[in-house]
Amino acid sequence: MTAHALASADAPASAAALATNSLDLPTLRFITCGSVDDGKSTLIGRLLFERRLIPDDLLATLRRDSLRHGTDGDNIDYALLVDGLEAEREQGITIDVAWRYFATPTRSFMVADTPGHEQYTRNMATGASQADCAVVLVDARKGVSRQTRRHAAIVALMGVRHVILAVNKIDLVAYDAAVFHAIAAEFTAFATRLGLEGVVALPLAARFGDNMSARGERLGWFDGPTLIEALERVSITSTMVPLPFRMWVQWVNRPDLNFRGLAGTIASGSIGVGDSVVMAPSGASAKIRRIHTADGDLTRATTGDAVSLVLDHEIDAARGDLVSMPESRPQVADQFAAHLIWMSADKLLPGRSYLMKIGSRLVPTSVTAIRRRIDVDTLEPLAAATLDLNEIGVCNLSTSVPISFDAYADNHATGAFILIDRETNVTAAAGMIDFALRRATNVHRQALVINKAERATLKGQKPLILWFTGLSGSGKSTIANLVEARLHAMSAHTTLLDGDNMRHGLNRNLGFTNADRVENIRRVGEVAKLMLEAGVIALCSFISPFKADRDMVRALVEPGEFIEIYVETSLEACIARDTKGLYKRALAGQIKNFTGIDQPYEAPEAAELVLTTEGASAEALADRVIDYVLAHGMRG
Amino acid sequence: MPALSRHLRALESEAIFIMRETVAEFAHPVMLYSIGKDSSVMLHVALKAFSPGRLPFPLLHVDTTWKFREMIAFRDAVAARHELKMIVHINQQGLERGVSPITSGSSVHTHVMKTEGLRQALDQHQFDAAFGGARRDEEKSRAKERIFSHRSSAHAWDPRNQRPELWNLFNTRIKRGESMRVFPLSNWTEADVWDYIAAENIAVPDLYLAKPRPVVWRDGTWIMVDDERLPLLPGENPEIKMVRFRTLGCYPLTGAVPSTATTLPEIIAEMRSSSVSERQGRLIDADETGSMEKKKREGYF
Ligand SMILES: Nc1nc2c(ncn2[C@@H]2O[C@H](COP(=O)(O)OP(=O)(O)OP(=O)(O)O)[C@@H](O)[C@H]2O)c(=O)[nH]1
Ligand SMILES: [Mg+2]
């Protein structure tokens, strides 16, 4: 009956008729979001059904599936049209985003159905990052919940400009106008605090089609738009001032000696032949000679065009560079404040090295401070030492080299980034840059008259960092001391940084939690780098259990300067040796966070040297290190 | 040639962006080429993406030995015309075991000759990224898949644990042995594909156009008798009918639809008024509900 009736008079006459966009209608990208079970998937399934986009064979399948998995008795469960994963159908919830496409006579739509479940918030953010508009659903019986507020906060943070509030399941409160108005007022007040203007609120019964394509009698009291009308009215064309020209160099297109093009997609603004452009961060400039595409050269290219820019003369340009015009350059900095939405089950560790991908650029970066965490219920700032899965914070970040960017509020294409965990490769966070903390363009490093190479020349050696890593008691310090003695005998200038010694001085305020271990290694890395710059061979002997931290030190110096030496001894052998009696205490539970016992050791995958200690003498192993140093040009 | 609509241009640019990103970030990409309309579009866009140079990666066709003869001829002609490096892989162990759609049934045949064959080829050539022409509007589990879709070292897809895919910032990092499936046409619909083929005048196999063809009625659909390997069941008499195909695959598993559409515009008109889905003619999808997801978790494209 009602559930199966086609509510709409203007629905297209034939199935696929308006799945297509042959009319070249403007496209609106939107998401459905809100708390678990509020009816997001039902809404989209019902919408597709009402647009007659469900072919007969799929409708037959849906009827069958509804009996098996449906949450709605014998009636059609429209959510099953979008909840396509087996796990989703079995549990009756959405886990990941589904993308769907439909059109009305005036507009084409790309919609992402997102999960309401808190555990899958990152999948909701995936949808939000693509959207111009968000339909936030609220169950009329339950009202605005914590998850509604969290989604609204993410929508605001990601700069989704238009919000439609759909008060759903209005049938379950007897189509009561008062309930609708109360929820609309509460949500609108919260949205205003988030800076979301012009929320359009409407009542809905998605399951029955009330106020979807057509009003329906039971909502006769409502004088606002139907859902379709509201979606058709959202303005797509941006009223903002045109953005300056930006293009990330994706790939240098160099098929032969006669052609060198900077391939990329215009991220914002437009560019014409003859225009001057500058590369960031290098600052090199040139003029556009050609704008190549496979369909012939263009005289102008605008936002969204995939092109290859040919310059009038060769300049240094590579993947990751940002092309702009000299009068409207991006900012260049290595420290900035940004909002982060944390998406990994492993907590954010300040000081740890992550990879930042911004445009086509990939750079090591670390969070230097968490300025505040945002409570999604109250929007109050809270102090925080870390960010957990699904938490939102404002952080200071520092990149290993300066990057070019704009504030996210000014330009999404140059202000958005992701953080990648270097160990697991998971996408750990979504980031939006707020502002530069220190402009690399103003605060230059003090130029030094004498440089590293000159200091090294005087010493007649090539400075190196010899980084010994391995379990406690694996033999790092023993071997490092032997190596240093030999180098010294060969008149090399050396120093030895040892974990225990550093913890008595520079690092005495640090403990052994994950976060403190990261900071320990960061400081040691900086000290080793200073030694290197002084022309010295720095031997470093640290358990350094985390691969990401060792890689962070490696990234501080030039290729070939950081020599990772894995002192490989089995845990059993270390426990048997137990020279300091520490394993005994750790095993007895008297020492917490002990590597190998209750904290992992991540063995190097690509160490320059692996020294297997069992069955070899420390002297022989030290010789191998010396051989390596001699072979790699100790006499610089 | 009519200029591309804004809508198709945007889809094309997005696909070019995805392809360039892949080539820039992976050591050994490959393009899965299945000879159908989606592969034809994907190849056409790829040739544009890397113009004026040639394709910086080879194509791979996993041949089950049961494709329509016309498809194989078309594949070889395309490879020659564009001077492509076309790797053709056949699962020899499967052949030796005598696996075929006739004797083994659709699901075993597809698993061994397609899924296993694909895994063999990817492993053998050490490809770390493979382009596929899948679209999200094809099927309910595909609607859920990322553009850059991570595969474990066993080629498995973990649909419950996909990486978030934010903005157009694709996380392309993988560990040794793992790989990425990349779907540049994710956001295209079937209608977009045909509109683009018409606008860009892209060659597709004639099988998509209606022609008198020898067919038998089997399992609720018209199966073409493409060669003598198809055993006729009692009561089956091949008859000549005007039919065409909406998707192309192994001929004993691909149902034809009666049609009079002999030109591209007629195909497009027919598709717009159709009330059944594109994949309906595929016997392999109908095996069980959720079967596409199951195949994908095992490494099917
Ligand atoms: N009475 C009534 N029930 C509804 C309405 N809309 C949805 N439902 C029911 O609410 C339940 C949950 O619907 P879903 O569409 O799966 O909810 P969801 O928001 O997509 O849930 P998640 O994606 O898991 O967060 C189903 O049983 C629907 O049939 C409505 O308007 N009225
Ligand atoms: Mg849902």
PDB file of N, CA and C in Angstrom, chain A residues 569-622:
ATOM      1  N   THR A 569      69.733 -10.132  17.960  1.00  0.00           N
ATOM      2  CA  THR A 569      69.915 -11.180  18.955  1.00  0.00           C
ATOM      3  C   THR A 569      68.524 -11.638  19.353  1.00  0.00           C
ATOM      4  N   SER A 570      68.313 -12.914  19.425  1.00  0.00           N
ATOM      5  CA  SER A 570      66.968 -13.380  19.754  1.00  0.00           C
ATOM      6  C   SER A 570      66.610 -12.975  21.183  1.00  0.00           C
ATOM      7  N   LEU A 571      65.330 -12.829  21.401  1.00  0.00           N
ATOM      8  CA  LEU A 571      64.853 -12.442  22.727  1.00  0.00           C
ATOM      9  C   LEU A 571      65.306 -13.469  23.765  1.00  0.00           C
ATOM     10  N   GLU A 572      65.274 -14.739  23.377  1.00  0.00           N
ATOM     11  CA  GLU A 572      65.678 -15.793  24.313  1.00  0.00           C
ATOM     12  C   GLU A 572      67.141 -15.593  24.743  1.00  0.00           C
ATOM     13  N   ALA A 573      68.002 -15.282  23.772  1.00  0.00           N
ATOM     14  CA  ALA A 573      69.416 -15.075  24.099  1.00  0.00           C
ATOM     15  C   ALA A 573      69.592 -13.861  25.000  1.00  0.00           C
ATOM     16  N   CYS A 574      68.840 -12.785  24.717  1.00  0.00           N
ATOM     17  CA  CYS A 574      68.953 -11.581  25.559  1.00  0.00           C
ATOM     18  C   CYS A 574      68.519 -11.900  26.989  1.00  0.00           C
ATOM     19  N   ILE A 575      67.407 -12.654  27.088  1.00  0.00           N
ATOM     20  CA  ILE A 575      66.915 -13.008  28.422  1.00  0.00           C
ATOM     21  C   ILE A 575      67.956 -13.866  29.142  1.00  0.00           C
ATOM     22  N   ALA A 576      68.586 -14.781  28.394  1.00  0.00           N
ATOM     23  CA  ALA A 576      69.594 -15.652  28.999  1.00  0.00           C
ATOM     24  C   ALA A 576      70.806 -14.835  29.469  1.00  0.00           C
ATOM     25  N   ARG A 577      71.212 -13.857  28.616  1.00  0.00           N
ATOM     26  CA  ARG A 577      72.370 -13.038  29.021  1.00  0.00           C
ATOM     27  C   ARG A 577      72.011 -12.141  30.210  1.00  0.00           C
ATOM     28  N   ASP A 578      70.968 -11.375  30.038  1.00  0.00           N
ATOM     29  CA  ASP A 578      70.431 -10.443  31.045  1.00  0.00           C
ATOM     30  C   ASP A 578      71.518  -9.775  31.879  1.00  0.00           C
ATOM     31  N   THR A 579      72.455  -9.095  31.191  1.00  0.00           N
ATOM     32  CA  THR A 579      73.609  -8.513  31.866  1.00  0.00           C
ATOM     33  C   THR A 579      73.233  -7.497  32.933  1.00  0.00           C
ATOM     34  N   LYS A 580      72.108  -6.790  32.720  1.00  0.00           N
ATOM     35  CA  LYS A 580      71.732  -5.770  33.714  1.00  0.00           C
ATOM     36  C   LYS A 580      70.634  -6.257  34.646  1.00  0.00           C
ATOM     37  N   GLY A 581      70.227  -7.510  34.487  1.00  0.00           N
ATOM     38  CA  GLY A 581      69.173  -8.045  35.352  1.00  0.00           C
ATOM     39  C   GLY A 581      67.805  -7.442  35.082  1.00  0.00           C
ATOM     40  N   LEU A 582      67.664  -6.776  33.925  1.00  0.00           N
ATOM     41  CA  LEU A 582      66.405  -6.065  33.655  1.00  0.00           C
ATOM     42  C   LEU A 582      65.294  -7.008  33.205  1.00  0.00           C
ATOM     43  N   TYR A 583      65.661  -8.014  32.403  1.00  0.00           N
ATOM     44  CA  TYR A 583      64.623  -8.913  31.903  1.00  0.00           C
ATOM     45  C   TYR A 583      63.931  -9.630  33.048  1.00  0.00           C
ATOM     46  N   LYS A 584      64.762 -10.018  34.032  1.00  0.00           N
ATOM     47  CA  LYS A 584      64.199 -10.722  35.166  1.00  0.00           C
ATOM     48  C   LYS A 584      63.113  -9.867  35.815  1.00  0.00           C
ATOM     49  N   ARG A 585      63.445  -8.587  36.001  1.00  0.00           N
ATOM     50  CA  ARG A 585      62.479  -7.701  36.653  1.00  0.00           C
ATOM     51  C   ARG A 585      61.277  -7.452  35.741  1.00  0.00           C
ATOM     52  N   ALA A 586      61.552  -7.305  34.435  1.00  0.00           N
ATOM     53  CA  ALA A 586      60.439  -7.055  33.506  1.00  0.00           C
ATOM     54  C   ALA A 586      59.497  -8.249  33.470  1.00  0.00           C
ATOM     55  N   LEU A 587      60.087  -9.439  33.442  1.00  0.00           N
ATOM     56  CA  LEU A 587      59.262 -10.644  33.391  1.00  0.00           C
ATOM     57  C   LEU A 587      58.456 -10.813  34.672  1.00  0.00           C
ATOM     58  N   ALA A 588      59.010 -10.291  35.752  1.00  0.00           N
ATOM     59  CA  ALA A 588      58.297 -10.364  37.026  1.00  0.00           C
ATOM     60  C   ALA A 588      57.271  -9.239  37.144  1.00  0.00           C
ATOM     61  N   GLY A 589      57.186  -8.419  36.091  1.00  0.00           N
ATOM     62  CA  GLY A 589      56.183  -7.354  36.095  1.00  0.00           C
ATOM     63  C   GLY A 589      56.618  -6.126  36.859  1.00  0.00           C
ATOM     64  N   GLN A 590      57.916  -6.069  37.236  1.00  0.00           N
ATOM     65  CA  GLN A 590      58.374  -4.920  38.018  1.00  0.00           C
ATOM     66  C   GLN A 590      58.736  -3.736  37.134  1.00  0.00           C
ATOM     67  N   ILE A 591      59.021  -3.999  35.877  1.00  0.00           N
ATOM     68  CA  ILE A 591      59.271  -2.896  34.949  1.00  0.00           C
ATOM     69  C   ILE A 591      58.201  -2.953  33.858  1.00  0.00           C
ATOM     70  N   LYS A 592      57.578  -1.800  33.640  1.00  0.00           N
ATOM     71  CA  LYS A 592      56.537  -1.743  32.615  1.00  0.00           C
ATOM     72  C   LYS A 592      57.145  -1.236  31.305  1.00  0.00           C
ATOM     73  N   ASN A 593      56.435  -1.462  30.215  1.00  0.00           N
ATOM     74  CA  ASN A 593      56.834  -0.967  28.898  1.00  0.00           C
ATOM     75  C   ASN A 593      58.246  -1.404  28.533  1.00  0.00           C
ATOM     76  N   PHE A 594      58.558  -2.654  28.747  1.00  0.00           N
ATOM     77  CA  PHE A 594      59.901  -3.130  28.454  1.00  0.00           C
ATOM     78  C   PHE A 594      59.908  -3.767  27.064  1.00  0.00           C
ATOM     79  N   THR A 595      60.811  -3.281  26.215  1.00  0.00           N
ATOM     80  CA  THR A 595      60.838  -3.769  24.829  1.00  0.00           C
ATOM     81  C   THR A 595      61.057  -5.268  24.793  1.00  0.00           C
ATOM     82  N   GLY A 596      60.255  -5.940  24.006  1.00  0.00           N
ATOM     83  CA  GLY A 596      60.391  -7.384  23.862  1.00  0.00           C
ATOM     84  C   GLY A 596      59.490  -8.125  24.829  1.00  0.00           C
ATOM     85  N   ILE A 597      59.147  -7.486  25.942  1.00  0.00           N
ATOM     86  CA  ILE A 597      58.304  -8.159  26.927  1.00  0.00           C
ATOM     87  C   ILE A 597      56.861  -7.685  26.800  1.00  0.00           C
ATOM     88  N   ASP A 598      56.625  -6.414  27.120  1.00  0.00           N
ATOM     89  CA  ASP A 598      55.249  -5.936  26.947  1.00  0.00           C
ATOM     90  C   ASP A 598      55.198  -4.748  25.989  1.00  0.00           C
ATOM     91  N   GLN A 599      56.261  -4.544  25.217  1.00  0.00           N
ATOM     92  CA  GLN A 599      56.240  -3.519  24.188  1.00  0.00           C
ATOM     93  C   GLN A 599      56.950  -4.105  22.973  1.00  0.00           C
ATOM     94  N   PRO A 600      56.415  -3.827  21.774  1.00  0.00           N
ATOM     95  CA  PRO A 600      56.974  -4.512  20.603  1.00  0.00           C
ATOM     96  C   PRO A 600      58.322  -3.940  20.172  1.00  0.00           C
ATOM     97  N   TYR A 601      59.102  -4.769  19.500  1.00  0.00           N
ATOM     98  CA  TYR A 601      60.288  -4.277  18.798  1.00  0.00           C
ATOM     99  C   TYR A 601      60.048  -4.494  17.309  1.00  0.00           C
ATOM    100  N   GLU A 602      60.085  -3.418  16.542  1.00  0.00           N
ATOM    101  CA  GLU A 602      59.876  -3.534  15.101  1.00  0.00           C
ATOM    102  C   GLU A 602      61.236  -3.653  14.421  1.00  0.00           C
ATOM    103  N   ALA A 603      61.564  -4.853  13.975  1.00  0.00           N
ATOM    104  CA  ALA A 603      62.880  -5.079  13.382  1.00  0.00           C
ATOM    105  C   ALA A 603      63.012  -4.310  12.075  1.00  0.00           C
ATOM    106  N   PRO A 604      64.210  -3.790  11.785  1.00  0.00           N
ATOM    107  CA  PRO A 604      64.414  -3.059  10.528  1.00  0.00           C
ATOM    108  C   PRO A 604      64.184  -3.989   9.338  1.00  0.00           C
ATOM    109  N   GLU A 605      63.607  -3.407   8.255  1.00  0.00           N
ATOM    110  CA  GLU A 605      63.399  -4.208   7.050  1.00  0.00           C
ATOM    111  C   GLU A 605      64.516  -3.969   6.050  1.00  0.00           C
ATOM    112  N   ALA A 606      65.150  -2.829   6.133  1.00  0.00           N
ATOM    113  CA  ALA A 606      66.160  -2.507   5.121  1.00  0.00           C
ATOM    114  C   ALA A 606      67.381  -1.863   5.771  1.00  0.00           C
ATOM    115  N   ALA A 607      67.873  -2.477   6.832  1.00  0.00           N
ATOM    116  CA  ALA A 607      69.056  -1.938   7.494  1.00  0.00           C
ATOM    117  C   ALA A 607      70.269  -2.069   6.576  1.00  0.00           C
ATOM    118  N   GLU A 608      71.183  -1.103   6.665  1.00  0.00           N
ATOM    119  CA  GLU A 608      72.410  -1.183   5.869  1.00  0.00           C
ATOM    120  C   GLU A 608      73.235  -2.402   6.306  1.00  0.00           C
ATOM    121  N   LEU A 609      73.213  -2.683   7.612  1.00  0.00           N
ATOM    122  CA  LEU A 609      73.990  -3.811   8.130  1.00  0.00           C
ATOM    123  C   LEU A 609      73.139  -4.584   9.128  1.00  0.00           C
ATOM    124  N   VAL A 610      73.180  -5.902   9.024  1.00  0.00           N
ATOM    125  CA  VAL A 610      72.543  -6.726  10.046  1.00  0.00           C
ATOM    126  C   VAL A 610      73.642  -7.542  10.719  1.00  0.00           C
ATOM    127  N   LEU A 611      73.813  -7.353  12.026  1.00  0.00           N
ATOM    128  CA  LEU A 611      74.844  -8.080  12.761  1.00  0.00           C
ATOM    129  C   LEU A 611      74.158  -9.141  13.620  1.00  0.00           C
ATOM    130  N   THR A 612      74.289 -10.380  13.213  1.00  0.00           N
ATOM    131  CA  THR A 612      73.689 -11.462  13.995  1.00  0.00           C
ATOM    132  C   THR A 612      74.705 -11.891  15.047  1.00  0.00           C
ATOM    133  N   THR A 613      74.374 -11.663  16.307  1.00  0.00           N
ATOM    134  CA  THR A 613      75.393 -11.805  17.345  1.00  0.00           C
ATOM    135  C   THR A 613      75.599 -13.237  17.793  1.00  0.00           C
ATOM    136  N   GLU A 614      74.520 -14.024  17.727  1.00  0.00           N
ATOM    137  CA  GLU A 614      74.671 -15.389  18.231  1.00  0.00           C
ATOM    138  C   GLU A 614      75.611 -16.167  17.306  1.00  0.00           C
ATOM    139  N   GLY A 615      76.686 -16.682  17.839  1.00  0.00           N
ATOM    140  CA  GLY A 615      77.649 -17.422  17.032  1.00  0.00           C
ATOM    141  C   GLY A 615      78.724 -16.563  16.405  1.00  0.00           C
ATOM    142  N   ALA A 616      78.779 -15.281  16.746  1.00  0.00           N
ATOM    143  CA  ALA A 616      79.840 -14.429  16.190  1.00  0.00           C
ATOM    144  C   ALA A 616      80.462 -13.652  17.336  1.00  0.00           C
ATOM    145  N   SER A 617      81.747 -13.302  17.200  1.00  0.00           N
ATOM    146  CA  SER A 617      82.372 -12.534  18.268  1.00  0.00           C
ATOM    147  C   SER A 617      82.114 -11.052  18.049  1.00  0.00           C
ATOM    148  N   ALA A 618      82.094 -10.290  19.119  1.00  0.00           N
ATOM    149  CA  ALA A 618      81.869  -8.849  19.020  1.00  0.00           C
ATOM    150  C   ALA A 618      82.943  -8.213  18.149  1.00  0.00           C
ATOM    151  N   GLU A 619      84.189  -8.709  18.232  1.00  0.00           N
ATOM    152  CA  GLU A 619      85.283  -8.152  17.426  1.00  0.00           C
ATOM    153  C   GLU A 619      85.002  -8.336  15.933  1.00  0.00           C
ATOM    154  N   ALA A 620      84.571  -9.535  15.581  1.00  0.00           N
ATOM    155  CA  ALA A 620      84.313  -9.800  14.163  1.00  0.00           C
ATOM    156  C   ALA A 620      83.197  -8.897  13.649  1.00  0.00           C
ATOM    157  N   LEU A 621      82.195  -8.693  14.500  1.00  0.00           N
ATOM    158  CA  LEU A 621      81.068  -7.857  14.079  1.00  0.00           C
ATOM    159  C   LEU A 621      81.518  -6.409  13.940  1.00  0.00           C
ATOM    160  N   ALA A 622      82.377  -5.961  14.880  1.00  0.00           N
ATOM    161  CA  ALA A 622      82.908  -4.587  14.797  1.00  0.00           C
ATOM    162  C   ALA A 622      83.696  -4.418  13.503  1.00  0.00           C
TER     163      ALA A 622
END
